mmCIF file of C-alpha atoms and ligand atoms in Angstrom:
data_model
loop_
_atom_site.group_PDB
_atom_site.id
_atom_site.type_symbol
_atom_site.label_atom_id
_atom_site.label_comp_id
_atom_site.label_asym_id
_atom_site.label_seq_id
_atom_site.Cartn_x
_atom_site.Cartn_y
_atom_site.Cartn_z
ATOM 1 C CA MET A 1 110.241 103.618 95.526
ATOM 2 C CA PHE A 2 107.016 103.031 93.476
ATOM 3 C CA GLU A 3 107.948 105.068 90.335
ATOM 4 C CA VAL A 4 105.381 105.903 87.730
ATOM 5 C CA ILE A 5 106.978 104.526 84.578
ATOM 6 C CA SER A 6 104.482 105.835 82.114
ATOM 7 C CA LYS A 7 101.138 107.853 82.257
ATOM 8 C CA GLU A 8 98.685 108.469 79.649
ATOM 9 C CA MET A 9 95.139 110.141 79.654
ATOM 10 C CA LEU A 10 92.340 107.816 78.495
ATOM 11 C CA SER A 11 89.861 110.723 78.648
ATOM 12 C CA PRO A 12 90.063 114.191 80.184
ATOM 13 C CA ALA A 13 89.513 112.763 83.757
ATOM 14 C CA ILE A 14 90.696 109.178 83.393
ATOM 15 C CA CYS A 15 94.439 108.401 83.580
ATOM 16 C CA ARG A 16 96.297 105.173 83.087
ATOM 17 C CA MET A 17 99.673 104.561 84.691
ATOM 18 C CA LYS A 18 102.222 101.985 84.761
ATOM 19 C CA VAL A 19 103.854 101.696 88.202
ATOM 20 C CA TYR A 20 107.184 100.007 89.166
ATOM 21 C CA ALA A 21 106.122 97.439 91.844
ATOM 22 C CA PRO A 22 108.073 94.113 91.117
ATOM 23 C CA ARG A 23 106.808 91.942 94.044
ATOM 24 C CA LEU A 24 103.287 93.044 93.472
ATOM 25 C CA ALA A 25 103.428 92.451 89.711
ATOM 26 C CA ALA A 26 105.016 88.924 90.411
ATOM 27 C CA SER A 27 101.944 87.733 92.694
ATOM 28 C CA ALA A 28 98.947 89.698 91.381
ATOM 29 C CA ARG A 29 96.035 87.629 90.104
ATOM 30 C CA PRO A 30 92.823 88.627 88.038
ATOM 31 C CA GLY A 31 90.147 90.098 90.344
ATOM 32 C CA GLN A 32 92.727 91.530 93.078
ATOM 33 C CA PHE A 33 93.183 95.123 93.988
ATOM 34 C CA LEU A 34 95.773 97.409 95.516
ATOM 35 C CA ILE A 35 95.930 100.391 97.731
ATOM 36 C CA VAL A 36 98.193 103.417 96.797
ATOM 37 C CA ILE A 37 99.232 106.269 98.930
ATOM 38 C CA PRO A 38 100.174 109.116 96.720
ATOM 39 C CA GLU A 39 102.214 111.158 99.296
ATOM 40 C CA SER A 40 103.291 110.305 102.793
ATOM 41 C CA HIS A 41 100.405 111.062 105.357
ATOM 42 C CA GLY A 42 98.047 111.044 102.191
ATOM 43 C CA GLU A 43 94.791 108.984 102.020
ATOM 44 C CA ARG A 44 95.047 105.225 101.115
ATOM 45 C CA ILE A 45 92.985 104.788 97.930
ATOM 46 C CA PRO A 46 91.933 101.221 96.929
ATOM 47 C CA LEU A 47 92.240 100.702 92.953
ATOM 48 C CA THR A 48 91.641 97.692 90.891
ATOM 49 C CA ILE A 49 94.474 96.269 89.137
ATOM 50 C CA SER A 50 94.033 96.854 85.257
ATOM 51 C CA ASP A 51 97.201 94.754 84.270
ATOM 52 C CA TYR A 52 100.377 93.400 85.550
ATOM 53 C CA ASP A 53 103.657 92.252 83.997
ATOM 54 C CA SER A 54 106.036 90.289 86.182
ATOM 55 C CA VAL A 55 108.803 90.554 83.620
ATOM 56 C CA GLU A 56 108.828 94.332 83.613
ATOM 57 C CA GLY A 57 107.927 94.379 87.253
ATOM 58 C CA THR A 58 104.989 96.747 86.702
ATOM 59 C CA VAL A 59 101.325 97.129 87.587
ATOM 60 C CA THR A 60 98.775 99.199 85.556
ATOM 61 C CA ILE A 61 96.275 101.293 87.335
ATOM 62 C CA VAL A 62 93.427 103.379 85.854
ATOM 63 C CA THR A 63 92.125 106.291 87.935
ATOM 64 C CA GLN A 64 89.116 108.499 87.503
ATOM 65 C CA ARG A 65 89.553 112.007 89.019
ATOM 66 C CA ILE A 66 86.511 112.285 91.183
ATOM 67 C CA GLY A 67 88.021 114.069 94.310
ATOM 68 C CA VAL A 68 91.087 115.279 96.192
ATOM 69 C CA SER A 69 92.983 112.093 96.510
ATOM 70 C CA THR A 70 92.282 110.784 92.986
ATOM 71 C CA GLY A 71 93.210 114.179 91.812
ATOM 72 C CA GLU A 72 96.594 113.830 93.319
ATOM 73 C CA ILE A 73 97.012 110.497 91.702
ATOM 74 C CA CYS A 74 96.217 111.857 88.290
ATOM 75 C CA ALA A 75 98.457 114.735 89.031
ATOM 76 C CA LEU A 76 101.517 112.412 89.195
ATOM 77 C CA GLU A 77 103.747 112.172 85.992
ATOM 78 C CA ALA A 78 106.192 109.550 84.752
ATOM 79 C CA GLY A 79 109.192 109.774 86.940
ATOM 80 C CA ASP A 80 107.292 110.743 90.052
ATOM 81 C CA CYS A 81 106.763 108.213 92.874
ATOM 82 C CA PHE A 82 103.949 106.890 95.034
ATOM 83 C CA SER A 83 104.791 107.052 98.641
ATOM 84 C CA ASP A 84 103.394 103.486 98.946
ATOM 85 C CA VAL A 85 101.638 100.821 96.946
ATOM 86 C CA VAL A 86 100.271 97.815 98.770
ATOM 87 C CA GLY A 87 99.025 94.568 97.460
ATOM 88 C CA PRO A 88 97.891 92.408 95.853
ATOM 89 C CA LEU A 89 94.733 92.410 98.237
ATOM 90 C CA GLY A 90 91.721 90.477 98.306
ATOM 91 C CA GLN A 91 90.970 87.136 96.655
ATOM 92 C CA PRO A 92 91.534 86.423 93.082
ATOM 93 C CA SER A 93 88.501 85.773 90.860
ATOM 94 C CA ASP A 94 87.000 82.277 91.556
ATOM 95 C CA PHE A 95 87.788 81.034 88.012
ATOM 96 C CA VAL A 96 91.485 81.397 88.796
ATOM 97 C CA GLY A 97 91.059 78.081 90.575
ATOM 98 C CA GLN A 98 89.238 76.338 87.633
ATOM 99 C CA SER A 99 91.294 73.979 85.219
ATOM 100 C CA ARG A 100 91.621 74.596 81.504
ATOM 101 C CA GLU A 101 89.320 71.608 80.813
ATOM 102 C CA GLU A 102 86.502 73.193 83.029
ATOM 103 C CA LEU A 103 87.198 76.769 81.527
ATOM 104 C CA ALA A 104 86.894 75.490 77.933
ATOM 105 C CA GLY A 105 83.252 74.661 78.594
ATOM 106 C CA GLU A 106 82.396 78.123 79.939
ATOM 107 C CA HIS A 107 80.968 80.972 77.876
ATOM 108 C CA PHE A 108 81.419 84.169 79.920
ATOM 109 C CA ILE A 109 79.744 87.584 79.387
ATOM 110 C CA PHE A 110 81.551 90.515 81.107
ATOM 111 C CA ILE A 111 79.493 93.597 81.686
ATOM 112 C CA ALA A 112 81.808 96.434 82.169
ATOM 113 C CA GLY A 113 80.683 99.926 83.211
ATOM 114 C CA GLY A 114 82.597 103.222 82.756
ATOM 115 C CA VAL A 115 85.978 103.201 84.480
ATOM 116 C CA GLY A 116 85.130 99.597 85.778
ATOM 117 C CA THR A 117 86.113 98.516 82.348
ATOM 118 C CA ALA A 118 89.773 98.581 83.292
ATOM 119 C CA PRO A 119 89.769 95.780 85.843
ATOM 120 C CA VAL A 120 87.723 93.672 83.451
ATOM 121 C CA TYR A 121 90.710 93.485 81.122
ATOM 122 C CA PRO A 122 93.065 91.270 83.104
ATOM 123 C CA GLN A 123 90.235 88.852 83.744
ATOM 124 C CA VAL A 124 89.296 88.588 79.960
ATOM 125 C CA LYS A 125 93.000 88.195 79.143
ATOM 126 C CA TYR A 126 93.352 85.469 81.676
ATOM 127 C CA LEU A 127 90.313 83.559 80.627
ATOM 128 C CA LYS A 128 91.106 83.716 76.842
ATOM 129 C CA GLU A 129 94.568 82.346 77.521
ATOM 130 C CA ALA A 130 92.841 79.606 79.677
ATOM 131 C CA GLY A 131 90.784 78.443 76.742
ATOM 132 C CA ALA A 132 87.270 80.003 77.749
ATOM 133 C CA HIS A 133 84.953 81.705 75.525
ATOM 134 C CA VAL A 134 84.578 85.465 76.509
ATOM 135 C CA ASP A 135 82.221 88.154 75.226
ATOM 136 C CA VAL A 136 82.283 91.679 76.683
ATOM 137 C CA ILE A 137 79.856 94.500 76.924
ATOM 138 C CA ILE A 138 81.417 98.020 77.495
ATOM 139 C CA GLY A 139 79.037 100.821 78.522
ATOM 140 C CA ALA A 140 79.764 104.509 79.073
ATOM 141 C CA LYS A 141 77.759 107.554 79.166
ATOM 142 C CA THR A 142 79.096 108.914 75.846
ATOM 143 C CA SER A 143 81.511 107.740 73.264
ATOM 144 C CA ASP A 144 84.371 109.727 74.491
ATOM 145 C CA LEU A 145 84.152 108.095 77.831
ATOM 146 C CA LEU A 146 84.615 104.646 76.473
ATOM 147 C CA ILE A 147 87.894 103.088 77.488
ATOM 148 C CA TYR A 148 89.875 99.915 76.674
ATOM 149 C CA LYS A 149 88.027 99.156 73.263
ATOM 150 C CA ASP A 150 91.259 98.284 71.312
ATOM 151 C CA GLU A 151 92.924 96.322 74.269
ATOM 152 C CA MET A 152 89.680 94.335 74.806
ATOM 153 C CA ARG A 153 89.230 93.425 71.248
ATOM 154 C CA GLN A 154 92.602 91.841 71.200
ATOM 155 C CA VAL A 155 91.639 89.412 74.025
ATOM 156 C CA CYS A 156 87.950 88.709 73.747
ATOM 157 C CA ASP A 157 85.776 86.834 71.270
ATOM 158 C CA ASN A 158 83.027 89.508 70.744
ATOM 159 C CA LEU A 159 82.970 93.060 72.049
ATOM 160 C CA PHE A 160 79.593 94.928 72.279
ATOM 161 C CA ILE A 161 79.438 98.614 72.830
ATOM 162 C CA CYS A 162 76.763 100.804 74.290
ATOM 163 C CA THR A 163 76.287 104.417 75.161
ATOM 164 C CA ASP A 164 73.675 106.036 77.294
ATOM 165 C CA ASP A 165 73.267 108.802 74.608
ATOM 166 C CA GLY A 166 73.704 106.662 71.551
ATOM 167 C CA SER A 167 76.717 108.249 70.541
ATOM 168 C CA GLU A 168 78.347 104.861 69.790
ATOM 169 C CA GLY A 169 77.284 101.185 69.700
ATOM 170 C CA PHE A 170 73.687 100.235 71.162
ATOM 171 C CA HIS A 171 71.810 103.180 72.488
ATOM 172 C CA GLY A 172 70.987 102.381 76.071
ATOM 173 C CA LEU A 173 72.406 100.772 79.305
ATOM 174 C CA VAL A 174 74.482 97.674 79.660
ATOM 175 C CA THR A 175 71.425 95.944 81.025
ATOM 176 C CA GLY A 176 69.477 96.620 77.896
ATOM 177 C CA LEU A 177 72.289 95.387 75.828
ATOM 178 C CA LEU A 178 72.652 92.104 77.713
ATOM 179 C CA GLU A 179 68.991 91.405 77.548
ATOM 180 C CA LYS A 180 68.938 92.093 73.780
ATOM 181 C CA LEU A 181 71.988 89.706 73.235
ATOM 182 C CA VAL A 182 70.331 86.836 75.142
ATOM 183 C CA SER A 183 66.634 87.307 74.483
ATOM 184 C CA GLU A 184 66.664 88.751 70.834
ATOM 185 C CA ASP A 185 70.010 87.739 69.209
ATOM 186 C CA GLY A 186 69.857 84.202 70.961
ATOM 187 C CA ARG A 187 73.342 84.253 72.494
ATOM 188 C CA ARG A 188 74.083 81.709 75.219
ATOM 189 C CA TYR A 189 76.243 82.397 78.132
ATOM 190 C CA THR A 190 77.148 80.062 81.173
ATOM 191 C CA ARG A 191 78.228 83.011 83.580
ATOM 192 C CA ALA A 192 78.232 86.739 83.789
ATOM 193 C CA VAL A 193 80.718 89.168 85.644
ATOM 194 C CA ALA A 194 79.682 92.684 86.302
ATOM 195 C CA ILE A 195 82.225 95.415 87.342
ATOM 196 C CA GLY A 196 81.294 99.035 87.496
ATOM 197 C CA PRO A 197 79.227 101.487 89.500
ATOM 198 C CA MET A 198 77.387 99.896 92.304
ATOM 199 C CA ILE A 199 73.860 100.869 90.827
ATOM 200 C CA MET A 200 74.888 99.174 87.420
ATOM 201 C CA MET A 201 75.822 96.071 89.248
ATOM 202 C CA LYS A 202 72.619 96.029 91.172
ATOM 203 C CA PHE A 203 70.556 96.153 87.804
ATOM 204 C CA ALA A 204 72.922 93.810 86.145
ATOM 205 C CA VAL A 205 71.931 91.245 88.841
ATOM 206 C CA GLN A 206 68.263 91.789 88.216
ATOM 207 C CA THR A 207 68.785 91.401 84.462
ATOM 208 C CA ALA A 208 70.916 88.195 85.122
ATOM 209 C CA ARG A 209 68.144 86.755 87.311
ATOM 210 C CA LYS A 210 65.581 87.338 84.638
ATOM 211 C CA LEU A 211 67.845 85.484 82.055
ATOM 212 C CA GLY A 212 68.736 82.684 84.498
ATOM 213 C CA LEU A 213 72.461 83.588 84.407
ATOM 214 C CA PRO A 214 74.736 83.118 87.528
ATOM 215 C CA ILE A 215 76.607 86.438 88.015
ATOM 216 C CA THR A 216 79.675 87.604 89.905
ATOM 217 C CA VAL A 217 80.066 91.222 91.051
ATOM 218 C CA SER A 218 83.235 93.121 92.159
ATOM 219 C CA LEU A 219 82.225 95.451 95.075
ATOM 220 C CA ASN A 220 84.049 98.738 95.133
ATOM 221 C CA THR A 221 83.279 99.603 98.920
ATOM 222 C CA LEU A 222 84.791 102.249 100.995
ATOM 223 C CA MET A 223 88.156 100.886 102.217
ATOM 224 C CA VAL A 224 90.740 101.991 104.685
ATOM 225 C CA ASP A 225 93.410 99.527 105.749
ATOM 226 C CA GLY A 226 92.456 96.855 103.236
ATOM 227 C CA THR A 227 93.491 94.022 105.598
ATOM 228 C CA GLY A 228 90.263 93.236 107.557
ATOM 229 C CA MET A 229 90.931 95.382 110.491
ATOM 230 C CA CYS A 230 88.772 98.492 110.408
ATOM 231 C CA GLY A 231 85.458 97.247 109.032
ATOM 232 C CA ALA A 232 85.001 100.000 106.548
ATOM 233 C CA CYS A 233 84.279 97.657 103.713
ATOM 234 C CA ARG A 234 81.743 95.519 105.354
ATOM 235 C CA VAL A 235 78.828 94.463 103.277
ATOM 236 C CA THR A 236 75.936 91.968 103.854
ATOM 237 C CA VAL A 237 76.215 88.966 101.548
ATOM 238 C CA ALA A 238 73.723 86.178 101.782
ATOM 239 C CA GLY A 239 72.685 87.607 105.058
ATOM 240 C CA LYS A 240 76.116 87.631 106.784
ATOM 241 C CA THR A 241 78.542 90.616 107.276
ATOM 242 C CA ARG A 242 81.562 90.045 105.015
ATOM 243 C CA PHE A 243 84.582 92.223 104.560
ATOM 244 C CA ALA A 244 85.136 93.066 100.864
ATOM 245 C CA CYS A 245 88.821 93.691 101.257
ATOM 246 C CA VAL A 246 89.767 90.199 102.499
ATOM 247 C CA GLU A 247 86.791 88.005 101.477
ATOM 248 C CA GLY A 248 86.142 89.856 98.295
ATOM 249 C CA PRO A 249 85.957 92.014 96.341
ATOM 250 C CA GLU A 250 84.017 89.452 94.164
ATOM 251 C CA PHE A 251 80.867 87.944 95.466
ATOM 252 C CA ASN A 252 77.924 86.108 94.166
ATOM 253 C CA GLY A 253 75.751 88.839 92.766
ATOM 254 C CA TYR A 254 72.427 87.290 94.094
ATOM 255 C CA ASP A 255 73.626 87.436 97.604
ATOM 256 C CA VAL A 256 74.647 91.135 97.739
ATOM 257 C CA ASP A 257 72.527 93.658 99.725
ATOM 258 C CA PHE A 258 73.050 96.432 97.191
ATOM 259 C CA ASP A 259 70.967 98.981 98.772
ATOM 260 C CA GLU A 260 72.931 98.832 102.076
ATOM 261 C CA ALA A 261 76.149 98.739 100.079
ATOM 262 C CA MET A 262 75.092 101.980 98.188
ATOM 263 C CA ARG A 263 73.999 103.693 101.404
ATOM 264 C CA ARG A 264 77.423 102.842 103.007
ATOM 265 C CA GLN A 265 79.303 104.030 99.914
ATOM 266 C CA GLY A 266 77.745 107.456 100.054
ATOM 267 C CA MET A 267 78.373 107.808 103.816
ATOM 268 C CA TYR A 268 81.192 110.480 103.507
ATOM 269 C CA ARG A 269 79.871 112.329 100.266
ATOM 270 C CA VAL A 270 79.477 115.587 102.289
ATOM 271 C CA GLN A 271 82.995 115.508 103.733
ATOM 272 C CA GLU A 272 84.358 114.433 100.219
ATOM 273 C CA HIS A 273 82.599 117.468 98.698
ATOM 274 C CA GLU A 274 84.091 119.854 101.338
ATOM 275 C CA ALA A 275 87.544 118.453 100.984
ATOM 276 C CA GLU A 276 87.416 119.112 97.223
ATOM 277 C CA VAL A 277 85.996 122.651 97.639
ATOM 278 C CA GLU A 278 88.884 123.424 100.096
ATOM 279 C CA TYR A 279 91.377 121.719 97.797
ATOM 280 C CA GLU A 280 90.242 123.764 94.651
ATOM 281 C CA HIS A 281 90.409 127.133 96.889
ATOM 282 C CA GLU A 282 94.085 126.083 97.987
ATOM 283 C CA CYS A 283 95.080 125.377 94.155
ATOM 284 C CA LYS A 284 93.550 128.790 93.333
ATOM 285 C CA ILE A 285 95.502 130.678 95.780
ATOM 286 C CA GLY A 286 98.696 128.640 94.988
ATOM 287 C CA ARG A 287 98.998 126.793 98.319
ATOM 288 C CA THR A 288 98.536 122.959 97.538
ATOM 289 C CA ARG A 289 99.194 120.237 99.998
HETATM 290 P P1 LIG B 1 78.727 105.428 84.623
HETATM 291 O O1 LIG B 1 78.009 106.140 85.585
HETATM 292 O O2 LIG B 1 79.063 106.263 83.347
HETATM 293 O O3 LIG B 1 78.104 104.119 84.275
HETATM 294 C C1 LIG B 1 78.728 103.224 83.306
HETATM 295 C C2 LIG B 1 77.639 102.397 82.581
HETATM 296 O O4 LIG B 1 76.881 101.626 83.652
HETATM 297 C C3 LIG B 1 76.523 103.197 82.074
HETATM 298 O O5 LIG B 1 76.937 103.720 80.704
HETATM 299 C C4 LIG B 1 75.430 102.224 81.887
HETATM 300 O O6 LIG B 1 75.382 101.410 80.812
HETATM 301 C C5 LIG B 1 75.679 101.353 83.182
HETATM 302 N N1 LIG B 1 74.629 101.865 84.211
HETATM 303 C C6 LIG B 1 74.770 102.974 84.999
HETATM 304 N N2 LIG B 1 73.614 103.050 85.791
HETATM 305 C C7 LIG B 1 72.896 101.982 85.451
HETATM 306 C C8 LIG B 1 71.601 101.568 85.852
HETATM 307 N N3 LIG B 1 71.001 102.251 86.829
HETATM 308 N N4 LIG B 1 71.064 100.480 85.281
HETATM 309 C C9 LIG B 1 71.787 99.752 84.492
HETATM 310 N N5 LIG B 1 72.996 100.100 83.953
HETATM 311 C C10 LIG B 1 73.541 101.311 84.386
HETATM 312 O O7 LIG B 1 80.152 104.937 85.099
HETATM 313 P P2 LIG B 1 81.317 105.977 85.646
HETATM 314 O O8 LIG B 1 80.916 107.244 85.700
HETATM 315 O O9 LIG B 1 82.532 105.461 84.932
HETATM 316 O O10 LIG B 1 81.373 105.361 87.134
HETATM 317 C C11 LIG B 1 82.538 104.945 87.679
HETATM 318 C C12 LIG B 1 82.123 104.281 88.859
HETATM 319 O O11 LIG B 1 82.597 102.685 88.775
HETATM 320 C C13 LIG B 1 82.525 104.811 90.137
HETATM 321 O O12 LIG B 1 81.530 104.902 90.977
HETATM 322 C C14 LIG B 1 83.626 103.750 90.524
HETATM 323 O O13 LIG B 1 83.708 103.725 91.864
HETATM 324 C C15 LIG B 1 83.042 102.566 89.881
HETATM 325 N N6 LIG B 1 84.182 101.538 89.680
HETATM 326 C C16 LIG B 1 83.853 100.318 90.240
HETATM 327 C C17 LIG B 1 84.937 99.303 90.104
HETATM 328 C C18 LIG B 1 84.627 98.054 90.795
HETATM 329 O O14 LIG B 1 85.436 97.300 91.032
HETATM 330 N N7 LIG B 1 83.184 97.665 90.910
HETATM 331 C C19 LIG B 1 86.047 99.491 89.656
HETATM 332 C C20 LIG B 1 86.308 100.895 89.008
HETATM 333 C C21 LIG B 1 85.361 101.723 89.186
HETATM 334 FE FE1 LIG B 2 89.182 97.808 106.596
HETATM 335 FE FE2 LIG B 2 88.253 96.118 104.871
HETATM 336 S S1 LIG B 2 89.084 98.063 104.383
HETATM 337 S S2 LIG B 2 88.267 95.852 107.088
#
């Protein structure tokens, strides 16, 4: 059984859990993801891996409550079990194949948006241990929605914070801060990696293009089976159909058709909203699934 070993709330709607999954923890690499099924017959939810510990046999996942299924995950407590946890899925980040000598010459800038900050953490940790220089931008709407600040400070060279409302750090979006760091402060980077909402990644790519920076993005598409069979996760990359679950989730940002990816991501918004309304009604009358 996939027991929840510990749970904490990072903000009122974002929870972090350590889950006992020893085989997954032993083989997970930065950039990969997993699928959880909170209860039998429940929905399969793809989540990025926020940390893994092969000695403890645990993986860490961070979930934002945005609908019925993510609500079911956030309702689990230490001692409860997931019906299933499948993974690691997808390809590891491309830098995982690079030697220490190659990575020592790299200066990465990570652009982390909102809850997308959690999967940035294992990548930064891996790169620092491998000898690369790594700076990180974390952006959130407001100060209380910033996550992983302390953890990230422990593993990166420089951490830069921004908030949309100016309540902490730079007042503005991650793209504005990236541009400031490079164009005004004269910081030099060899590669960028952006992980967060699709719209953020789209504009991060535009900014990177302007700055002449190669950029990798991690696509959080719709997913069902996670094994390349159903086609739910298909995206157009460099004019070709690719399956994010087996060929991604990371791709060269310049090649991604973001407008199509965002359209596909929103395909079930009406049904998701209806399911949430029904779930809230059932909770109110004391008849939850
Ligand atoms: P958010 O909407 O608060 O955005 C986070 C930051 O992204 C903002 O503070 C801003 O700096 C930047 N941003 C947003 N829109 C932008 C734009 N138009 N131009 C430039 N920068 C922009 O983030 P949230 O509410 O935490 O959203 C969570 C989203 O992240 C969900 O959609 C979730 O699916 C996604 N997510 C993605 C991954 C992934 O692997 N890509 C992983 C986890 C979560
Ligand atoms: Fe089904 Fe990728 S999620 S093919």
